[in-house]
XYZ file of C-alpha atoms in Angstrom:
748
model
C 13.089 16.928 15.292
C 15.556 14.585 13.626
C 16.604 11.404 15.435
C 19.955 11.331 17.216
C 22.688 9.736 15.098
C 23.899 6.492 16.774
C 27.313 6.759 18.468
C 28.918 4.095 16.250
C 28.136 6.141 13.125
C 29.463 9.322 14.752
C 32.613 7.480 15.858
C 33.118 5.942 12.410
C 32.829 9.321 10.675
C 35.270 10.799 13.199
C 37.832 8.099 12.371
C 37.336 8.759 8.652
C 38.094 12.421 9.211
C 41.133 11.657 11.379
C 42.456 9.336 8.683
C 42.281 12.202 6.187
C 39.574 10.653 4.013
C 38.027 13.104 1.534
C 34.204 12.835 1.634
C 34.030 14.068 -1.960
C 36.271 11.291 -3.287
C 34.775 7.853 -3.915
C 36.285 5.326 -1.501
C 36.547 1.837 -2.969
C 37.759 -1.435 -1.431
C 41.538 -1.844 -1.677
C 41.866 -5.559 -1.135
C 40.334 -8.323 -3.245
C 40.414 -12.092 -3.164
C 41.818 -13.847 -6.192
C 39.390 -15.975 -8.175
C 40.880 -19.059 -6.575
C 40.560 -17.601 -3.084
C 36.969 -16.588 -3.754
C 36.071 -20.063 -5.033
C 37.681 -21.592 -1.969
C 35.872 -19.197 0.364
C 32.490 -19.850 -1.298
C 33.108 -23.601 -1.148
C 33.928 -23.473 2.567
C 30.933 -21.163 3.019
C 28.617 -23.210 0.781
C 26.252 -24.448 3.481
C 26.079 -21.027 5.142
C 25.466 -19.422 1.740
C 22.707 -21.874 0.895
C 20.843 -20.950 4.090
C 21.441 -17.227 3.762
C 20.530 -17.256 0.054
C 17.287 -19.101 0.720
C 16.023 -16.541 3.203
C 17.473 -13.641 1.179
C 15.486 -14.775 -1.854
C 12.384 -15.004 0.330
C 13.005 -11.392 1.323
C 13.476 -10.351 -2.322
C 10.222 -12.097 -3.288
C 8.303 -10.312 -0.528
C 9.689 -6.938 -1.716
C 9.254 -7.576 -5.432
C 9.089 -4.272 -7.281
C 11.427 -2.475 -4.863
C 14.900 -1.876 -6.343
C 17.324 -3.288 -3.777
C 20.561 -5.259 -3.585
C 21.360 -7.818 -0.885
C 25.064 -8.356 -0.146
C 26.432 -11.146 2.046
C 29.845 -10.947 3.704
C 31.969 -13.282 5.788
C 33.077 -12.379 9.312
C 36.064 -10.381 8.040
C 34.048 -8.217 5.668
C 34.749 -10.007 2.339
C 31.747 -9.996 0.005
C 30.872 -13.589 -0.865
C 27.528 -13.087 -2.613
C 25.345 -10.335 -4.139
C 21.719 -10.789 -5.238
C 18.954 -8.436 -6.263
C 18.558 -5.476 -8.607
C 20.921 -5.831 -11.572
C 21.080 -2.071 -12.186
C 22.255 -1.376 -8.636
C 24.634 -4.316 -8.853
C 26.284 -3.113 -12.054
C 26.518 0.415 -10.644
C 28.243 -0.544 -7.396
C 30.598 -2.915 -9.213
C 32.046 0.151 -10.949
C 33.213 1.289 -7.509
C 34.854 -2.053 -6.711
C 31.898 -3.353 -4.714
C 31.832 -6.931 -5.976
C 32.330 -10.490 -4.820
C 35.747 -10.911 -3.258
C 36.179 -7.279 -2.205
C 37.078 -6.523 1.413
C 35.174 -3.875 3.335
C 37.068 -2.117 6.125
C 36.558 1.313 7.614
C 40.200 2.135 6.846
C 39.647 1.595 3.107
C 35.985 2.372 2.479
C 35.130 4.637 5.381
C 31.732 4.486 7.056
C 30.016 1.460 5.495
C 27.130 -0.766 6.495
C 29.101 -4.043 6.294
C 31.825 -3.039 8.762
C 29.359 -1.423 11.154
C 26.955 -4.384 11.024
C 29.792 -6.791 11.870
C 30.725 -4.619 14.876
C 27.236 -4.264 16.376
C 25.053 -6.682 18.291
C 21.881 -5.417 16.635
C 20.631 -4.559 13.131
C 21.686 -1.101 11.928
C 20.631 1.438 9.322
C 22.931 3.798 7.415
C 20.861 6.298 5.463
C 21.777 9.367 3.434
C 24.222 11.676 5.160
C 24.842 9.041 7.853
C 27.474 7.950 5.313
C 30.777 9.787 5.357
C 31.260 9.842 1.598
C 28.866 12.083 -0.307
C 28.415 9.749 -3.270
C 26.483 7.482 -0.881
C 24.110 10.200 0.351
C 21.407 8.961 -2.071
C 21.647 5.412 -0.693
C 19.828 3.752 2.205
C 21.512 0.711 3.746
C 20.355 -1.782 6.382
C 22.620 -4.443 7.845
C 22.782 -7.187 10.475
C 25.398 -9.730 11.510
C 24.602 -13.415 11.922
C 26.275 -15.919 14.262
C 26.425 -19.473 15.407
C 24.302 -18.610 18.418
C 25.456 -21.544 20.571
C 29.060 -20.253 20.609
C 28.369 -16.608 19.770
C 30.663 -17.161 16.797
C 30.420 -14.354 14.216
C 29.853 -15.768 10.718
C 29.128 -12.742 8.536
C 26.552 -10.129 7.669
C 23.495 -9.606 5.478
C 23.050 -6.058 4.184
C 20.472 -4.319 1.980
C 21.210 -1.365 -0.320
C 18.544 0.719 -2.106
C 17.894 4.257 -3.371
C 17.141 6.550 -0.429
C 13.663 7.319 -1.800
C 12.634 3.742 -0.905
C 13.861 3.850 2.710
C 11.425 2.468 5.265
C 11.976 1.524 8.946
C 10.100 -1.726 8.261
C 13.117 -2.986 6.286
C 15.109 -3.108 9.539
C 12.426 -5.260 11.177
C 12.225 -7.557 8.163
C 16.018 -7.925 8.084
C 16.042 -8.765 11.798
C 13.472 -11.516 11.199
C 15.497 -12.883 8.263
C 18.712 -13.006 10.346
C 16.826 -14.710 13.178
C 15.620 -17.374 10.725
C 19.144 -17.768 9.303
C 20.672 -18.252 12.752
C 18.060 -20.813 13.764
C 18.557 -22.781 10.540
C 22.369 -22.642 10.774
C 22.283 -23.826 14.357
C 20.027 -26.730 13.409
C 22.325 -27.779 10.598
C 25.400 -27.475 12.791
C 23.858 -29.661 15.449
C 22.816 -32.251 12.861
C 26.391 -32.539 11.611
C 27.736 -33.380 15.054
C 25.924 -36.680 15.249
C 25.742 -39.805 13.188
C 22.796 -39.878 10.793
C 21.013 -42.510 12.898
C 21.882 -41.047 16.300
C 21.449 -37.357 15.699
C 17.693 -37.516 15.928
C 15.637 -39.131 18.615
C 13.108 -40.502 16.203
C 10.333 -40.949 18.693
C 10.597 -37.468 20.215
C 11.575 -35.087 17.424
C 9.126 -32.570 16.006
C 10.681 -33.235 12.594
C 9.300 -35.901 10.321
C 12.005 -38.456 9.507
C 11.985 -40.922 6.606
C 14.910 -43.281 5.911
C 15.181 -45.781 3.061
C 17.704 -48.367 1.863
C 19.483 -48.197 -1.478
C 16.457 -49.629 -3.299
C 14.033 -47.078 -1.898
C 12.504 -49.457 0.658
C 11.403 -47.495 3.727
C 13.280 -48.568 6.867
C 12.279 -45.765 9.267
C 9.169 -43.598 9.451
C 8.642 -41.686 12.713
C 5.456 -40.394 14.363
C 5.564 -36.902 12.896
C 6.061 -38.313 9.399
C 2.902 -40.376 9.928
C 0.994 -37.312 11.029
C 1.795 -35.145 8.072
C 1.595 -37.841 5.409
C -1.730 -39.408 6.491
C -0.059 -42.816 6.339
C 0.673 -45.168 9.222
C 4.154 -46.506 9.992
C 2.889 -50.036 9.440
C 1.627 -49.201 5.945
C 4.949 -47.631 4.929
C 7.776 -49.684 6.488
C 9.026 -52.247 3.965
C 7.342 -50.471 1.032
C 9.035 -48.585 -1.806
C 8.981 -44.857 -1.048
C 8.844 -44.104 -4.775
C 5.111 -44.898 -4.688
C 4.403 -41.993 -2.333
C 2.488 -39.162 -4.005
C 4.044 -36.806 -1.483
C 7.768 -37.515 -1.592
C 8.236 -40.432 -3.982
C 9.704 -38.379 -6.816
C 12.181 -36.648 -4.500
C 13.512 -39.933 -3.068
C 13.729 -41.475 -6.540
C 15.972 -38.634 -7.719
C 18.074 -38.834 -4.524
C 18.780 -42.556 -4.916
C 19.057 -42.780 -8.705
C 20.813 -39.472 -9.430
C 22.368 -38.596 -6.022
C 20.476 -35.302 -5.951
C 20.034 -33.277 -2.770
C 17.004 -31.210 -1.844
C 16.841 -28.419 0.694
C 13.928 -26.346 1.927
C 11.343 -27.693 -0.501
C 7.991 -26.278 0.627
C 5.369 -29.030 0.920
C 1.743 -28.730 2.032
C -0.264 -31.527 3.626
C -3.637 -32.194 5.192
C -3.240 -34.196 8.404
C -5.617 -36.781 9.821
C -7.617 -34.040 11.534
C -8.144 -32.185 8.265
C -5.704 -29.424 9.269
C -3.330 -27.773 6.834
C 0.354 -28.491 7.574
C 3.192 -26.740 5.768
C 6.739 -28.083 6.013
C 10.207 -27.540 4.643
C 11.505 -30.833 3.259
C 15.158 -31.918 2.915
C 16.392 -35.111 1.279
C 19.921 -36.439 0.658
C 21.772 -39.697 -0.046
C 23.278 -41.787 2.768
C 26.748 -43.055 1.935
C 28.939 -45.819 3.296
C 32.369 -44.792 2.081
C 31.475 -43.784 -1.503
C 28.551 -46.162 -2.020
C 24.917 -45.065 -1.652
C 23.278 -47.212 1.005
C 20.007 -45.291 1.295
C 18.294 -41.940 1.511
C 17.397 -39.643 4.388
C 14.505 -37.161 4.394
C 13.193 -34.794 7.039
C 10.272 -32.393 7.388
C 10.414 -29.210 9.490
C 7.042 -27.736 10.459
C 6.618 -24.078 9.409
C 2.822 -24.090 9.606
C 2.590 -21.267 12.157
C 4.805 -18.967 10.112
C 2.956 -19.845 6.912
C -0.450 -19.192 8.486
C 0.718 -15.823 9.852
C 1.858 -14.789 6.371
C -1.435 -16.065 4.958
C -3.317 -14.056 7.601
C -1.438 -10.862 6.707
C -2.312 -11.386 3.032
C -5.925 -12.025 4.021
C -6.173 -8.885 6.153
C -4.885 -6.748 3.288
C -8.149 -7.483 1.455
C -10.580 -8.165 4.294
C -12.174 -6.263 7.131
C -10.999 -7.684 10.460
C -14.206 -6.749 12.326
C -16.725 -8.519 10.076
C -14.473 -10.813 8.065
C -16.001 -9.388 4.883
C -13.954 -8.274 1.860
C -12.869 -4.652 2.288
C -12.969 -1.545 0.083
C -9.703 -2.430 -1.656
C -10.917 -5.927 -2.545
C -14.385 -5.037 -3.823
C -13.202 -2.053 -5.876
C -10.649 -4.316 -7.534
C -13.385 -6.843 -8.324
C -15.750 -4.187 -9.717
C -13.024 -2.597 -11.819
C -12.077 -6.004 -13.256
C -15.699 -6.593 -14.292
C -15.921 -3.118 -15.850
C -12.744 -3.710 -17.839
C -14.067 -7.121 -18.916
C -17.266 -5.478 -20.186
C -15.275 -2.853 -22.054
C -13.354 -5.617 -23.807
C -16.560 -7.030 -25.272
C -18.068 -9.229 -22.567
C -21.690 -8.655 -21.577
C -21.628 -9.506 -17.875
C -24.594 -7.950 -16.065
C -23.396 -5.847 -13.175
C -24.931 -3.750 -10.398
C -23.870 -2.382 -7.041
C -25.899 -1.524 -3.942
C -24.271 1.076 -1.704
C -25.597 0.783 1.875
C -25.292 3.263 4.729
C -26.829 2.643 8.146
C -29.210 5.373 9.267
C -28.422 7.114 12.575
C -25.529 4.750 13.330
C -23.488 7.653 14.736
C -26.162 8.219 17.377
C -25.951 4.568 18.445
C -22.142 4.739 18.511
C -22.081 7.947 20.549
C -24.774 6.770 22.967
C -23.756 3.171 23.628
C -20.035 3.269 22.804
C -17.850 2.020 19.970
C -17.589 -1.516 21.347
C -21.365 -1.961 21.099
C -21.255 -0.229 17.730
C -18.738 -2.818 16.516
C -20.944 -5.682 17.729
C -23.894 -4.143 15.904
C -21.870 -3.874 12.675
C -20.915 -7.551 12.964
C -24.587 -8.492 13.437
C -25.571 -6.316 10.469
C -23.028 -8.074 8.261
C -24.495 -11.481 9.221
C -27.984 -10.397 8.171
C -26.717 -8.880 4.936
C -24.950 -12.130 4.072
C -28.357 -13.808 4.213
C -29.480 -11.691 1.258
C -26.617 -12.773 -1.021
C -27.347 -14.707 -4.190
C -25.049 -17.341 -5.669
C -23.022 -14.868 -7.770
C -23.123 -11.932 -5.344
C -20.491 -10.496 -3.043
C -20.749 -8.325 0.062
C -18.018 -5.995 1.337
C -17.593 -3.475 4.117
C -16.408 -0.147 2.760
C -15.538 1.234 6.203
C -17.473 2.731 9.091
C -21.155 1.880 8.667
C -21.021 1.543 4.872
C -21.439 -1.748 3.012
C -21.646 -2.618 -0.665
C -23.279 -5.457 -2.603
C -21.754 -6.506 -5.924
C -24.341 -8.306 -8.070
C -23.381 -9.978 -11.332
C -24.656 -12.450 -13.912
C -28.317 -11.891 -12.933
C -31.205 -12.575 -15.325
C -32.892 -9.163 -15.263
C -32.897 -5.940 -13.292
C -35.820 -7.077 -11.140
C -33.297 -9.240 -9.299
C -31.401 -6.118 -8.162
C -34.598 -4.664 -6.694
C -35.370 -7.975 -4.957
C -31.990 -7.870 -3.181
C -32.600 -4.272 -2.052
C -36.045 -5.200 -0.719
C -34.576 -8.231 1.049
C -32.101 -5.929 2.826
C -34.826 -3.500 3.900
C -36.887 -6.416 5.200
C -33.951 -7.651 7.323
C -33.760 -4.279 9.056
C -37.391 -4.412 10.196
C -36.319 -6.772 12.987
C -34.437 -5.264 15.962
C -30.803 -6.082 16.718
C -29.843 -7.332 20.188
C -26.436 -6.280 21.509
C -25.462 -7.056 25.112
C -29.140 -7.335 26.111
C -29.880 -3.954 24.499
C -32.344 -3.827 21.625
C -31.468 -1.546 18.716
C -33.692 -0.497 15.842
C -31.852 0.885 12.843
C -32.619 1.221 9.174
C -30.536 1.464 6.041
C -30.403 3.753 2.998
C -29.488 2.066 -0.278
C -28.171 3.566 -3.497
C -28.356 1.327 -6.571
C -26.260 1.721 -9.719
C -26.832 -0.653 -12.646
C -24.014 -0.873 -15.188
C -25.369 0.094 -18.611
C -22.608 2.232 -20.113
C -19.265 0.808 -21.228
C -17.653 4.253 -21.119
C -17.931 4.856 -17.387
C -15.071 4.259 -14.961
C -14.999 2.543 -11.585
C -14.949 5.936 -9.875
C -17.990 7.151 -11.807
C -19.860 3.905 -11.149
C -19.197 4.225 -7.410
C -20.257 7.883 -7.473
C -23.563 6.945 -9.128
C -24.357 4.495 -6.325
C -23.172 6.951 -3.678
C -25.341 9.736 -5.103
C -28.348 7.436 -5.191
C -27.715 6.470 -1.554
C -27.654 10.130 -0.483
C -30.842 10.655 -2.456
C -32.412 7.830 -0.437
C -31.337 9.560 2.784
C -32.705 12.908 1.628
C -36.055 11.258 0.878
C -36.414 10.091 4.473
C -34.013 7.113 4.811
C -35.011 3.428 5.084
C -35.437 3.075 1.316
C -33.566 2.457 -1.904
C -33.066 4.731 -4.902
C -31.912 3.561 -8.326
C -29.468 5.941 -9.962
C -30.748 7.697 -13.069
C -29.435 10.788 -14.773
C -32.275 12.872 -13.338
C -30.636 12.547 -9.924
C -28.451 15.461 -10.997
C -31.347 17.630 -9.886
C -34.871 17.108 -8.686
C -36.283 19.815 -10.906
C -33.801 20.330 -13.750
C -33.887 18.037 -16.718
C -30.447 17.023 -17.964
C -31.142 18.275 -21.485
C -32.120 21.702 -20.186
C -28.964 21.854 -18.075
C -26.837 20.969 -21.091
C -28.473 23.706 -23.151
C -28.021 26.285 -20.396
C -24.461 25.147 -19.738
C -23.435 26.036 -23.286
C -24.463 29.646 -22.607
C -23.110 29.862 -19.038
C -19.579 30.947 -19.968
C -20.800 33.480 -22.480
C -23.261 34.923 -19.942
C -20.634 35.028 -17.161
C -22.729 32.789 -14.901
C -19.860 30.892 -13.263
C -18.299 32.057 -10.010
C -15.497 30.709 -7.824
C -15.686 29.927 -4.141
C -12.512 29.493 -2.121
C -11.918 27.006 0.681
C -9.019 27.965 2.988
C -6.054 25.671 3.492
C -4.590 26.139 6.983
C -1.051 25.451 8.179
C -1.179 22.776 10.874
C 1.505 24.454 12.980
C 0.690 28.166 12.733
C -3.081 27.778 12.140
C -2.760 30.558 9.561
C -4.242 30.484 6.077
C -1.481 29.570 3.614
C -3.583 28.638 0.608
C -7.018 28.055 -0.825
C -8.685 25.721 -3.280
C -10.735 27.397 -6.007
C -14.049 25.589 -6.513
C -16.492 26.426 -9.283
C -20.182 27.180 -8.783
C -22.851 27.873 -11.405
C -25.051 30.864 -10.601
C -27.944 29.724 -12.769
C -30.332 32.609 -13.667
C -33.390 30.476 -12.897
C -32.352 27.805 -10.395
C -29.796 29.720 -8.359
C -26.465 28.329 -7.142
C -25.692 24.891 -8.610
C -22.767 22.830 -7.303
C -20.311 21.061 -9.631
C -21.609 17.553 -8.885
C -24.732 18.583 -10.809
C -23.072 19.859 -13.993
C -19.449 18.681 -14.292
C -20.502 15.299 -15.713
C -22.497 17.089 -18.421
C -19.555 19.387 -19.101
C -17.302 16.352 -19.570
C -19.778 14.583 -21.850
C -20.234 17.684 -24.038
C -16.542 18.646 -24.110
C -17.261 21.984 -22.382
C -15.106 20.976 -19.432
C -11.924 22.196 -21.136
C -13.233 25.746 -21.668
C -14.657 25.830 -18.155
C -11.361 24.569 -16.730
C -9.400 27.294 -18.540
C -11.822 29.906 -17.176
C -11.272 28.609 -13.636
C -7.464 28.862 -13.949
C -7.661 32.415 -15.295
C -10.186 33.653 -12.725
C -8.278 32.061 -9.829
C -5.047 33.748 -10.977
C -6.793 37.129 -11.449
C -8.303 36.907 -7.956
C -5.031 35.859 -6.315
C -3.134 38.697 -7.993
C -5.875 41.126 -6.908
C -5.492 39.964 -3.306
C -1.729 40.389 -3.459
C -2.004 43.883 -4.935
C -4.406 44.841 -2.133
C -1.734 44.021 0.465
C -2.949 40.586 1.507
C -0.117 38.227 2.362
C 0.568 35.974 -0.641
C -1.052 32.534 -0.571
C -1.201 29.654 -3.034
C -4.376 29.003 -5.021
C -5.108 25.387 -6.011
C -7.102 24.572 -9.148
C -8.331 21.119 -10.174
C -7.524 19.929 -13.698
C -10.024 17.667 -15.440
C -8.722 14.668 -17.377
C -9.778 16.229 -20.707
C -8.022 19.453 -19.798
C -4.851 17.656 -18.701
C -4.606 15.656 -21.899
C -5.233 18.660 -24.132
C -2.028 19.256 -26.074
C -1.824 23.014 -25.498
C -2.343 22.931 -21.708
C 1.140 24.257 -20.888
C 0.776 27.123 -23.357
C -2.611 28.083 -21.901
C -1.263 28.147 -18.334
C 1.746 30.233 -19.384
C -0.519 32.665 -21.238
C -2.723 33.092 -18.142
C 0.278 33.718 -15.892
C 1.711 36.272 -18.326
C -1.657 37.984 -18.698
C -2.445 38.192 -14.987
C 1.104 38.862 -13.787
C 0.741 36.265 -11.009
C 4.009 34.769 -9.791
C 3.813 31.061 -10.838
C 4.771 29.840 -7.361
C 1.333 30.926 -6.101
C -0.553 28.631 -8.508
C -1.091 24.936 -7.682
C -2.549 22.584 -10.290
C -4.196 19.439 -8.914
C -4.327 16.207 -10.902
C -5.810 12.849 -9.950
C -3.950 9.549 -9.805
C -5.854 8.224 -12.822
C -4.193 10.871 -14.994
C -0.810 9.322 -14.130
C -1.652 6.058 -15.874
C -0.341 7.462 -19.174
C 3.060 7.701 -17.551
C 5.193 9.080 -20.400
C 2.730 11.807 -21.387
C 2.061 12.786 -17.778
C 5.762 12.998 -16.938
C 6.424 15.225 -19.960
C 3.527 17.628 -19.244
C 4.213 17.849 -15.512
C 7.850 18.675 -16.127
C 6.849 21.421 -18.552
C 4.361 22.838 -16.035
C 6.969 22.618 -13.308
C 9.417 24.524 -15.497
C 6.916 27.396 -15.514
C 7.410 27.584 -11.737
C 3.981 26.361 -10.602
C 3.301 23.691 -7.961
C 1.782 20.245 -8.616
C -0.549 18.377 -6.268
C -1.956 14.827 -6.450
C -5.628 15.044 -5.458
C -7.652 12.246 -3.795
C -4.462 10.265 -3.137
C -4.968 6.605 -2.298
C -8.238 6.129 -4.188
C -6.881 5.491 -7.669
C -3.768 4.344 -9.479
C -1.269 4.495 -6.569
C 2.309 3.784 -7.629
C 5.645 4.505 -5.986
C 7.086 4.839 -9.481
C 5.172 7.982 -10.411
C 5.605 9.479 -6.948
C 9.355 9.091 -7.310
C 9.644 10.420 -10.859
C 6.915 13.041 -11.157
C 7.779 16.615 -10.056
C 5.139 16.666 -7.317
C 4.924 19.124 -4.407
C 1.838 17.963 -2.490
C -0.236 14.858 -1.776
C -3.877 15.401 -0.788
C -5.344 12.702 1.447
C -8.783 11.883 0.112
C -11.706 12.860 2.331
C -12.948 9.240 2.332
C -9.977 8.229 4.493
C -10.306 11.265 6.783
C -14.057 10.794 7.206
C -13.933 7.492 9.102
C -10.414 7.488 10.488
C -11.589 8.065 14.069
C -13.730 4.900 13.809
C -11.955 2.687 11.286
C -8.377 1.741 12.207
C -7.742 0.688 8.602
C -8.279 4.319 7.551
C -6.040 5.402 10.449
C -3.231 3.210 9.143
C -3.761 4.454 5.591
C -3.609 8.128 6.655
C -0.464 7.536 8.749
C 1.152 5.629 5.865
C 0.387 8.393 3.340
C 1.878 11.056 5.637
C 5.011 8.970 6.268
C 5.386 8.137 2.574
C 4.993 11.771 1.523
C 7.464 13.076 4.077
C 10.008 10.394 3.118
C 9.684 11.646 -0.460
C 10.018 15.271 0.747
C 6.437 16.105 -0.206
C 3.922 18.105 1.803
C 0.594 16.560 2.809
C -2.830 18.217 2.715
C -5.802 16.519 4.378
C -9.193 17.480 2.972
C -12.620 16.912 4.439
C -11.555 17.693 8.031
C -14.734 18.347 9.995
C -13.980 17.657 13.676
C -11.387 18.713 16.227
C -10.669 15.016 16.870
C -9.638 14.614 13.237
C -7.547 17.798 13.462
C -5.752 16.647 16.614
C -4.971 13.288 15.004
C -3.539 14.982 11.906
C -1.519 17.359 14.078
C -0.110 14.414 16.014
C 1.147 12.772 12.831
C 2.432 16.068 11.389
C 0.114 16.504 8.431
C 1.253 19.827 6.921
C -2.005 21.492 5.856
C -5.682 21.100 6.702
C -8.737 21.800 4.555
C -12.344 21.262 5.537
C -15.545 22.479 7.126
C -13.898 22.586 10.568
C -12.317 25.852 9.440
C -14.566 26.987 6.620
C -16.739 25.768 3.801
C -15.902 27.112 0.311
C -16.905 30.806 0.337
C -17.059 33.701 -2.175
C -13.987 35.907 -2.599
C -15.455 38.811 -0.612
C -16.254 36.587 2.339
C -12.817 34.979 2.045
C -11.192 38.411 2.314
C -13.146 39.137 5.506
C -12.264 35.726 6.909
C -8.601 36.293 6.107
C -8.579 39.782 7.619
C -10.115 38.595 10.884
C -7.503 35.856 11.053
C -4.701 38.422 11.144
C -6.036 39.607 14.506
C -7.289 36.347 15.972
C -6.606 32.645 15.721
C -8.805 30.369 13.654
C -12.318 30.051 15.016
C -13.540 26.538 14.307
C -16.831 26.425 12.438
């Protein structure tokens, strides 16, 4: 259900209509200041502009990479400054939106500047909230600022951006910026009312005050200045300020060149060894026109700085254990892999750890005790770290060691054995004693051609091998992990004959509509019906297919068979559904991909709208090629899905420009989202992002009703996972589908 449009927008649009304004005709400002008037206005507004510009630039820096324009108006609606994206700026200037133009509802209709000046709270004006249609692709946020002591309206700060970048957080950020502006303006106003020596009670202020004579000799140095400079008043009074490592250069330029400084960010360590961050101002003191000294003040912004620092820290760290998180460690590993590919020979290994039976402990003793146990586990694991090693929490009960620059591979085994030894001792949580073990998968980097994803998969596979062998052990990844009994060479030989011998089959995993709980699609997943070893899953042979180049032929077979099967279902009277097929990287970058897909569609007679091709984020890194191919595929009428979203090369740029229909939330986020609030936030963010971009969201790997209820709550569009059905053969899928027509989904 869409949100109710605020009354002031409804009223504004009503007035536009009453005034006979045509929504299809661009409405531009009618009144402009002359150059002289604008210069005069900016001069009279100079102090206000300096404050507003400072915090506006802070906002721009924090949103670097987002195309937006910040416009500043006076209390009447005249634009006095514009900063931000030059493309947007040059575009709006064509419509008369420039410095000196006057914004009124009578001339420009429903606009964010006029409405912001009228309201007592920040506002948003997005899409068709505007009256004029040429603004429907624009999102605007605005807020007025005042002298808060007199409630005197001074002007407004407004943000404009393409609608695809809209986000409710911008309104919160703008509110914080305006609050900072008003506080700073009020401080400056109060300072002006008093004489330079009387405006501050030097002994009581929380600002550090330094005053010098015309030669730079310090004449006043209050308590707070002593605190943040680590120098006593006695050691400073009567001394030349120019000798100060902290502020000497600033004061020298003030006295010798009459320069002024505002909001210089300075960092100090106080006498207690605590970090202090201040904004520093300095200016000349005049008697008539003669400089008689210099005045400097420090304003403490430590709390705000530390909060920002904490937010940056949390983005790359786990708040439960304090360890680096998945995002951080994957970035570190990928950097080392890229360094090795460029010619370096850094030794590298990862240990992927998963606690054994942790879910039982969590379910039996509660999540709070489970969290305490995880914190205790992290402390023990830290004790196994070498000088060059790093430990991270991947989420849930999974941890990872990153080992580098070790002498030989025996060191890697020693770390694994150290970890196993640590788990022989019980853990004590709230007087309860817990015994748990750990399964470890080890991957040692030996191949400069592998990617981060492949490297992580190797360690993950080895970890699962350790679990399958009885847990409480480590397994080093080797190629023979592809199968216990099948040698890789034999698999490669057999794989070359598999297509010719018609040994591949497709299984189909239903995709269920979150609202209707009806099957609306399926993902086609390949299986190898080996004549000797039976059914083999793709994790055992896809890597070989990629290495031998067979993946392209296999991928083309999958597309054709999926289309044949879907058309067969339609012809039998089954309600039409979409079939999703994964594209491999080699297949995607093959030059005749579009022609092959078109040929299959023509041959099978399947309507293109019932075929979905899934690509991974890594394929989007070659932006120009990917954009060209996706557009050509889209022109055929098929749908495009981004698979495993959030685990690879995530970029708003490709999401905005690529012709995408669906985002698939990777199962790794779904798996732990009921236990890891970081994964919860990621899943919610992906759903919100996709819906803002008018994309549908599919969550894969859904296995529990709790996960389903969460995804329903946040309006995920489609669900795929073992909760409904594992991938099944076509005949079984038909039976499953038929039973669904009579009954609702029966959870597996």
